[in-house]
Amino acid sequence: MTKEAVIARQKTVTRRKGWTMAKVGDRLHLVTKTMGLKKGETADTLGYVEIVDIRREPLSELTADDVEREGYPGMRPDEFIRRFFEPQGIRPSDFVTRIEWRYIEAP
């Protein structure tokens, strides 16, 4: 949903329910999708990033600045939570992993 923000290198933060094993310095290959690919299909590369900050925090600590950094400028934090986390059964009081990255050149 934030493909354009990644391509423009505007998205620099994401939140995930898990990702408890990731750490600062890990490098990630961002792609369009990996699940549901049919035989012979490949994921489109959107970019490469290096994690610069990672922490567990309650979803309720989400700020307007971070919503923008997630790729949704102008969206309120409560709307972001309602739209993307509540359908997954994640409540504002639940802890999520906040991952911040910087873009890097392809390895």
PDB file of C-alpha atoms in Angstrom:
ATOM      1  CA  MET A   1       0.000   0.000   0.000  1.00  0.00           C
ATOM      2  CA  THR A   2       2.996   2.288   0.381  1.00  0.00           C
ATOM      3  CA  LYS A   3       4.814   1.249  -2.788  1.00  0.00           C
ATOM      4  CA  GLU A   4       5.032   4.805  -4.120  1.00  0.00           C
ATOM      5  CA  ALA A   5       6.358   6.145  -0.794  1.00  0.00           C
ATOM      6  CA  VAL A   6       9.099   3.492  -0.807  1.00  0.00           C
ATOM      7  CA  ILE A   7      10.039   4.187  -4.436  1.00  0.00           C
ATOM      8  CA  ALA A   8      10.221   7.925  -3.604  1.00  0.00           C
ATOM      9  CA  ARG A   9      12.244   7.013  -0.483  1.00  0.00           C
ATOM     10  CA  GLN A  10       9.754   8.862   1.718  1.00  0.00           C
ATOM     11  CA  LYS A  11       8.737   5.867   3.822  1.00  0.00           C
ATOM     12  CA  THR A  12      11.330   5.381   6.561  1.00  0.00           C
ATOM     13  CA  VAL A  13       9.346   3.672   9.329  1.00  0.00           C
ATOM     14  CA  THR A  14       7.096   0.649   9.600  1.00  0.00           C
ATOM     15  CA  ARG A  15       5.417  -1.230  12.425  1.00  0.00           C
ATOM     16  CA  ARG A  16       5.001  -4.975  12.633  1.00  0.00           C
ATOM     17  CA  LYS A  17       3.295  -7.324  15.058  1.00  0.00           C
ATOM     18  CA  GLY A  18       6.350  -9.588  15.212  1.00  0.00           C
ATOM     19  CA  TRP A  19       9.840  -8.905  13.908  1.00  0.00           C
ATOM     20  CA  THR A  20      11.325  -9.389  17.363  1.00  0.00           C
ATOM     21  CA  MET A  21      14.528 -10.928  15.940  1.00  0.00           C
ATOM     22  CA  ALA A  22      15.465  -7.921  13.741  1.00  0.00           C
ATOM     23  CA  LYS A  23      18.241  -5.656  14.955  1.00  0.00           C
ATOM     24  CA  VAL A  24      20.011  -2.399  14.129  1.00  0.00           C
ATOM     25  CA  GLY A  25      22.330  -2.956  11.164  1.00  0.00           C
ATOM     26  CA  ASP A  26      20.164  -5.622   9.511  1.00  0.00           C
ATOM     27  CA  ARG A  27      19.692  -4.992   5.809  1.00  0.00           C
ATOM     28  CA  LEU A  28      16.353  -5.613   4.165  1.00  0.00           C
ATOM     29  CA  HIS A  29      15.322  -6.085   0.553  1.00  0.00           C
ATOM     30  CA  LEU A  30      11.954  -4.351   0.095  1.00  0.00           C
ATOM     31  CA  VAL A  31       9.694  -6.003  -2.479  1.00  0.00           C
ATOM     32  CA  THR A  32       6.114  -5.633  -3.703  1.00  0.00           C
ATOM     33  CA  LYS A  33       4.970  -8.988  -2.354  1.00  0.00           C
ATOM     34  CA  THR A  34       6.359 -12.376  -1.518  1.00  0.00           C
ATOM     35  CA  MET A  35       3.301 -14.358  -0.487  1.00  0.00           C
ATOM     36  CA  GLY A  36       0.995 -15.686  -3.160  1.00  0.00           C
ATOM     37  CA  LEU A  37       3.522 -15.660  -5.983  1.00  0.00           C
ATOM     38  CA  LYS A  38       2.799 -18.274  -8.617  1.00  0.00           C
ATOM     39  CA  LYS A  39       5.451 -20.611  -9.974  1.00  0.00           C
ATOM     40  CA  GLY A  40       7.879 -18.601 -12.092  1.00  0.00           C
ATOM     41  CA  GLU A  41       6.782 -15.230 -10.700  1.00  0.00           C
ATOM     42  CA  THR A  42       9.285 -13.031  -8.928  1.00  0.00           C
ATOM     43  CA  ALA A  43       8.824 -10.145  -6.538  1.00  0.00           C
ATOM     44  CA  ASP A  44       9.546  -6.636  -7.805  1.00  0.00           C
ATOM     45  CA  THR A  45      12.365  -4.913  -5.932  1.00  0.00           C
ATOM     46  CA  LEU A  46      11.417  -1.556  -4.438  1.00  0.00           C
ATOM     47  CA  GLY A  47      14.682  -0.846  -2.657  1.00  0.00           C
ATOM     48  CA  TYR A  48      17.227  -1.825  -0.057  1.00  0.00           C
ATOM     49  CA  VAL A  49      17.382  -0.478   3.479  1.00  0.00           C
ATOM     50  CA  GLU A  50      19.404  -0.782   6.655  1.00  0.00           C
ATOM     51  CA  ILE A  51      17.707  -0.731  10.054  1.00  0.00           C
ATOM     52  CA  VAL A  52      18.894   2.261  12.094  1.00  0.00           C
ATOM     53  CA  ASP A  53      16.478   1.961  15.042  1.00  0.00           C
ATOM     54  CA  ILE A  54      14.206  -0.788  16.259  1.00  0.00           C
ATOM     55  CA  ARG A  55      12.131  -1.032  19.400  1.00  0.00           C
ATOM     56  CA  ARG A  56       8.978  -2.524  20.869  1.00  0.00           C
ATOM     57  CA  GLU A  57       6.365  -0.016  21.935  1.00  0.00           C
ATOM     58  CA  PRO A  58       2.622   0.217  22.472  1.00  0.00           C
ATOM     59  CA  LEU A  59       0.829   1.061  19.246  1.00  0.00           C
ATOM     60  CA  SER A  60      -0.798   3.953  21.123  1.00  0.00           C
ATOM     61  CA  GLU A  61       2.574   5.782  21.065  1.00  0.00           C
ATOM     62  CA  LEU A  62       2.193   6.284  17.306  1.00  0.00           C
ATOM     63  CA  THR A  63       2.657   9.979  16.427  1.00  0.00           C
ATOM     64  CA  ALA A  64       1.444  12.055  13.490  1.00  0.00           C
ATOM     65  CA  ASP A  65       5.084  12.380  12.396  1.00  0.00           C
ATOM     66  CA  ASP A  66       5.451   8.602  12.307  1.00  0.00           C
ATOM     67  CA  VAL A  67       2.215   8.179  10.357  1.00  0.00           C
ATOM     68  CA  GLU A  68       3.757  10.470   7.730  1.00  0.00           C
ATOM     69  CA  ARG A  69       7.005   8.488   7.870  1.00  0.00           C
ATOM     70  CA  GLU A  70       4.912   5.325   7.359  1.00  0.00           C
ATOM     71  CA  GLY A  71       3.861   6.831   4.014  1.00  0.00           C
ATOM     72  CA  TYR A  72       0.511   8.364   4.961  1.00  0.00           C
ATOM     73  CA  PRO A  73       0.904  12.147   5.244  1.00  0.00           C
ATOM     74  CA  GLY A  74      -2.183  13.853   6.630  1.00  0.00           C
ATOM     75  CA  MET A  75      -3.668  10.720   8.186  1.00  0.00           C
ATOM     76  CA  ARG A  76      -4.381  10.888  11.933  1.00  0.00           C
ATOM     77  CA  PRO A  77      -2.764   8.257  14.187  1.00  0.00           C
ATOM     78  CA  ASP A  78      -6.145   6.947  15.383  1.00  0.00           C
ATOM     79  CA  GLU A  79      -7.301   6.522  11.771  1.00  0.00           C
ATOM     80  CA  PHE A  80      -4.049   4.722  10.875  1.00  0.00           C
ATOM     81  CA  ILE A  81      -4.500   2.319  13.786  1.00  0.00           C
ATOM     82  CA  ARG A  82      -8.165   1.712  12.954  1.00  0.00           C
ATOM     83  CA  ARG A  83      -7.446   1.123   9.270  1.00  0.00           C
ATOM     84  CA  PHE A  84      -4.335  -1.058   9.415  1.00  0.00           C
ATOM     85  CA  PHE A  85      -4.063  -2.646  12.856  1.00  0.00           C
ATOM     86  CA  GLU A  86      -7.571  -3.194  14.214  1.00  0.00           C
ATOM     87  CA  PRO A  87      -8.482  -5.510  11.287  1.00  0.00           C
ATOM     88  CA  GLN A  88      -5.538  -7.689  12.408  1.00  0.00           C
ATOM     89  CA  GLY A  89      -6.884  -7.769  15.959  1.00  0.00           C
ATOM     90  CA  ILE A  90      -4.146  -5.427  17.222  1.00  0.00           C
ATOM     91  CA  ARG A  91      -5.328  -2.906  19.828  1.00  0.00           C
ATOM     92  CA  PRO A  92      -3.697   0.443  20.650  1.00  0.00           C
ATOM     93  CA  SER A  93      -2.446  -1.002  23.960  1.00  0.00           C
ATOM     94  CA  ASP A  94      -0.698  -3.902  22.194  1.00  0.00           C
ATOM     95  CA  PHE A  95       3.059  -3.787  21.669  1.00  0.00           C
ATOM     96  CA  VAL A  96       4.383  -3.696  18.111  1.00  0.00           C
ATOM     97  CA  THR A  97       7.872  -3.475  16.652  1.00  0.00           C
ATOM     98  CA  ARG A  98       8.740  -0.037  15.290  1.00  0.00           C
ATOM     99  CA  ILE A  99      11.392  -0.362  12.563  1.00  0.00           C
ATOM    100  CA  GLU A 100      13.200   2.704  11.233  1.00  0.00           C
ATOM    101  CA  TRP A 101      15.559   2.495   8.267  1.00  0.00           C
ATOM    102  CA  ARG A 102      17.756   4.384   5.866  1.00  0.00           C
ATOM    103  CA  TYR A 103      17.924   3.622   2.176  1.00  0.00           C
ATOM    104  CA  ILE A 104      21.110   2.049   0.814  1.00  0.00           C
ATOM    105  CA  GLU A 105      22.388   1.070  -2.600  1.00  0.00           C
ATOM    106  CA  ALA A 106      21.848  -2.486  -3.805  1.00  0.00           C
ATOM    107  CA  PRO A 107      24.321  -4.923  -2.246  1.00  0.00           C
TER     108      PRO A 107
END
